[in-house]
PDB file of C-alpha atoms in Angstrom:
ATOM      1  CA  MET A 832      -0.104   0.137  -0.071  1.00  0.00           C
ATOM      2  CA  LYS A 833       1.641   3.163  -0.695  1.00  0.00           C
ATOM      3  CA  GLN A 834       0.021   5.641   0.800  1.00  0.00           C
ATOM      4  CA  ALA A 835       0.914   8.478   3.415  1.00  0.00           C
ATOM      5  CA  GLY A 836       1.311   7.410   6.765  1.00  0.00           C
ATOM      6  CA  VAL A 837       1.749   3.861   6.037  1.00  0.00           C
ATOM      7  CA  GLN A 838       4.695   1.774   6.756  1.00  0.00           C
ATOM      8  CA  GLY A 839       4.320  -1.776   6.030  1.00  0.00           C
ATOM      9  CA  VAL A 840       2.032  -4.816   5.475  1.00  0.00           C
ATOM     10  CA  GLY A 841       1.334  -8.161   6.739  1.00  0.00           C
ATOM     11  CA  ILE A 842      -0.767 -11.203   7.555  1.00  0.00           C
ATOM     12  CA  GLY A 843      -2.154 -11.853  10.596  1.00  0.00           C
ATOM     13  CA  SER A 844      -5.245 -13.240  12.437  1.00  0.00           C
ATOM     14  CA  SER A 845      -8.349 -11.966  12.082  1.00  0.00           C
ATOM     15  CA  ILE A 846      -9.985  -9.751  15.405  1.00  0.00           C
ATOM     16  CA  ASP A 847     -13.578 -10.732  14.570  1.00  0.00           C
ATOM     17  CA  SER A 848     -12.817 -14.334  13.439  1.00  0.00           C
ATOM     18  CA  PRO A 849      -9.474 -15.670  14.792  1.00  0.00           C
ATOM     19  CA  GLY A 850      -9.381 -18.743  12.150  1.00  0.00           C
ATOM     20  CA  GLU A 851      -9.263 -16.117   9.136  1.00  0.00           C
ATOM     21  CA  ALA A 852      -6.546 -14.487   8.028  1.00  0.00           C
ATOM     22  CA  ALA A 853      -6.536 -10.449   7.722  1.00  0.00           C
ATOM     23  CA  LEU A 854      -4.393  -7.837   6.087  1.00  0.00           C
ATOM     24  CA  MET A 855      -2.421  -6.051   8.537  1.00  0.00           C
ATOM     25  CA  ILE A 856      -1.359  -2.324   7.685  1.00  0.00           C
ATOM     26  CA  PHE A 857       1.009  -0.832   9.907  1.00  0.00           C
ATOM     27  CA  THR A 858       0.535   2.887  10.181  1.00  0.00           C
ATOM     28  CA  ILE A 859       3.225   5.465  11.748  1.00  0.00           C
ATOM     29  CA  ARG A 860       1.715   6.966  15.223  1.00  0.00           C
ATOM     30  CA  GLY A 861       0.680  10.879  14.470  1.00  0.00           C
ATOM     31  CA  VAL A 862       0.982  11.041  10.694  1.00  0.00           C
ATOM     32  CA  PRO A 863      -2.489  11.650   9.251  1.00  0.00           C
ATOM     33  CA  GLN A 864      -3.470   8.860   6.795  1.00  0.00           C
ATOM     34  CA  HIS A 865      -6.800   7.965   4.431  1.00  0.00           C
ATOM     35  CA  PRO A 866      -9.337   5.806   5.823  1.00  0.00           C
ATOM     36  CA  ILE A 867      -8.469   2.377   5.531  1.00  0.00           C
ATOM     37  CA  PRO A 868     -11.440  -0.086   4.535  1.00  0.00           C
ATOM     38  CA  ALA A 869     -12.787  -2.647   6.876  1.00  0.00           C
ATOM     39  CA  VAL A 870     -11.679  -5.462   3.638  1.00  0.00           C
ATOM     40  CA  ILE A 871      -9.961  -4.987   1.160  1.00  0.00           C
ATOM     41  CA  ASP A 872     -10.042  -7.598  -2.325  1.00  0.00           C
ATOM     42  CA  GLY A 873     -12.148  -9.865   0.170  1.00  0.00           C
ATOM     43  CA  LEU A 874      -9.629  -9.453   3.072  1.00  0.00           C
ATOM     44  CA  ARG A 875     -10.649  -8.326   6.438  1.00  0.00           C
ATOM     45  CA  THR A 876      -7.737  -5.504   7.592  1.00  0.00           C
ATOM     46  CA  ARG A 877      -6.317  -4.973  11.066  1.00  0.00           C
ATOM     47  CA  VAL A 878      -4.322  -1.621  11.579  1.00  0.00           C
ATOM     48  CA  ARG A 879      -1.681  -1.190  14.138  1.00  0.00           C
ATOM     49  CA  GLU A 880       0.053   2.308  14.751  1.00  0.00           C
ATOM     50  CA  SER A 881       3.306   2.393  15.923  1.00  0.00           C
ATOM     51  CA  SER A 882       6.259   4.084  15.974  1.00  0.00           C
ATOM     52  CA  ARG A 883       8.490   4.356  12.460  1.00  0.00           C
ATOM     53  CA  PHE A 884      10.220   1.605  11.339  1.00  0.00           C
ATOM     54  CA  ARG A 885      13.966   1.458  11.543  1.00  0.00           C
ATOM     55  CA  ALA A 886      16.078  -1.606  10.055  1.00  0.00           C
ATOM     56  CA  GLY A 887      18.441  -2.990  12.266  1.00  0.00           C
ATOM     57  CA  SER A 888      17.924  -1.482  15.339  1.00  0.00           C
ATOM     58  CA  VAL A 889      17.075  -2.358  18.968  1.00  0.00           C
ATOM     59  CA  GLY A 890      16.472   0.689  21.314  1.00  0.00           C
ATOM     60  CA  ALA A 891      18.957   3.287  21.081  1.00  0.00           C
ATOM     61  CA  GLU A 892      21.337   0.938  19.808  1.00  0.00           C
ATOM     62  CA  VAL A 893      21.931  -0.116  16.131  1.00  0.00           C
ATOM     63  CA  GLN A 894      22.628  -4.142  15.835  1.00  0.00           C
ATOM     64  CA  ARG A 895      25.221  -5.008  12.533  1.00  0.00           C
ATOM     65  CA  ALA A 896      24.794  -8.364  12.737  1.00  0.00           C
ATOM     66  CA  CYS A 897      22.958 -11.409  14.007  1.00  0.00           C
ATOM     67  CA  LYS A 898      24.505 -12.307  17.544  1.00  0.00           C
ATOM     68  CA  LEU A 899      24.340 -15.657  18.841  1.00  0.00           C
ATOM     69  CA  PRO A 900      26.202 -16.777  21.911  1.00  0.00           C
ATOM     70  CA  PRO A 901      29.214 -19.132  21.394  1.00  0.00           C
ATOM     71  CA  ALA A 902      28.305 -22.957  21.059  1.00  0.00           C
ATOM     72  CA  LYS A 903      29.244 -25.160  24.187  1.00  0.00           C
ATOM     73  CA  ALA A 904      31.123 -28.035  22.839  1.00  0.00           C
ATOM     74  CA  SER A 905      29.924 -31.244  24.774  1.00  0.00           C
ATOM     75  CA  THR A 906      30.872 -35.028  24.660  1.00  0.00           C
ATOM     76  CA  LYS A 907      28.746 -36.148  22.477  1.00  0.00           C
ATOM     77  CA  THR A 908      29.365 -33.652  19.773  1.00  0.00           C
ATOM     78  CA  ALA A 909      33.222 -33.930  20.175  1.00  0.00           C
ATOM     79  CA  ALA A 910      32.463 -37.930  19.602  1.00  0.00           C
ATOM     80  CA  ILE A 911      30.715 -36.849  16.315  1.00  0.00           C
ATOM     81  CA  LYS A 912      32.952 -34.592  15.453  1.00  0.00           C
ATOM     82  CA  SER A 913      36.027 -37.092  15.596  1.00  0.00           C
ATOM     83  CA  ALA A 914      33.815 -40.488  13.932  1.00  0.00           C
ATOM     84  CA  THR A 915      33.960 -37.851  10.955  1.00  0.00           C
ATOM     85  CA  ALA A 916      37.036 -36.180  10.750  1.00  0.00           C
ATOM     86  CA  SER A 917      38.690 -39.434  10.328  1.00  0.00           C
ATOM     87  CA  PRO A 918      37.090 -42.409   8.963  1.00  0.00           C
ATOM     88  CA  THR A 919      38.363 -45.453   9.632  1.00  0.00           C
ATOM     89  CA  THR A 920      38.786 -48.553   6.751  1.00  0.00           C
ATOM     90  CA  LYS A 921      38.082 -52.118   7.493  1.00  0.00           C
ATOM     91  CA  ARG A 922      40.465 -54.639   5.490  1.00  0.00           C
TER      92      ARG A 922
END
């Protein structure tokens, strides 16, 4: 939807019929927009106001990449690695 005040769309569940899909329309809080119809092309709509989306930001800090904690090596993982690292052949 290319409309002033609309920053994104998605699919979610309908408020009045939770088993059915609804078009989620994310608007920017405080920015005026045209009225959004309750149904668009036979699909219910849900409007969600929020602050402006910012890609890659978490609160005040900007997130540059995915962060995962270091993997903990277990004895099972070590055994699998050693078994696959040097295959033995039977004679």
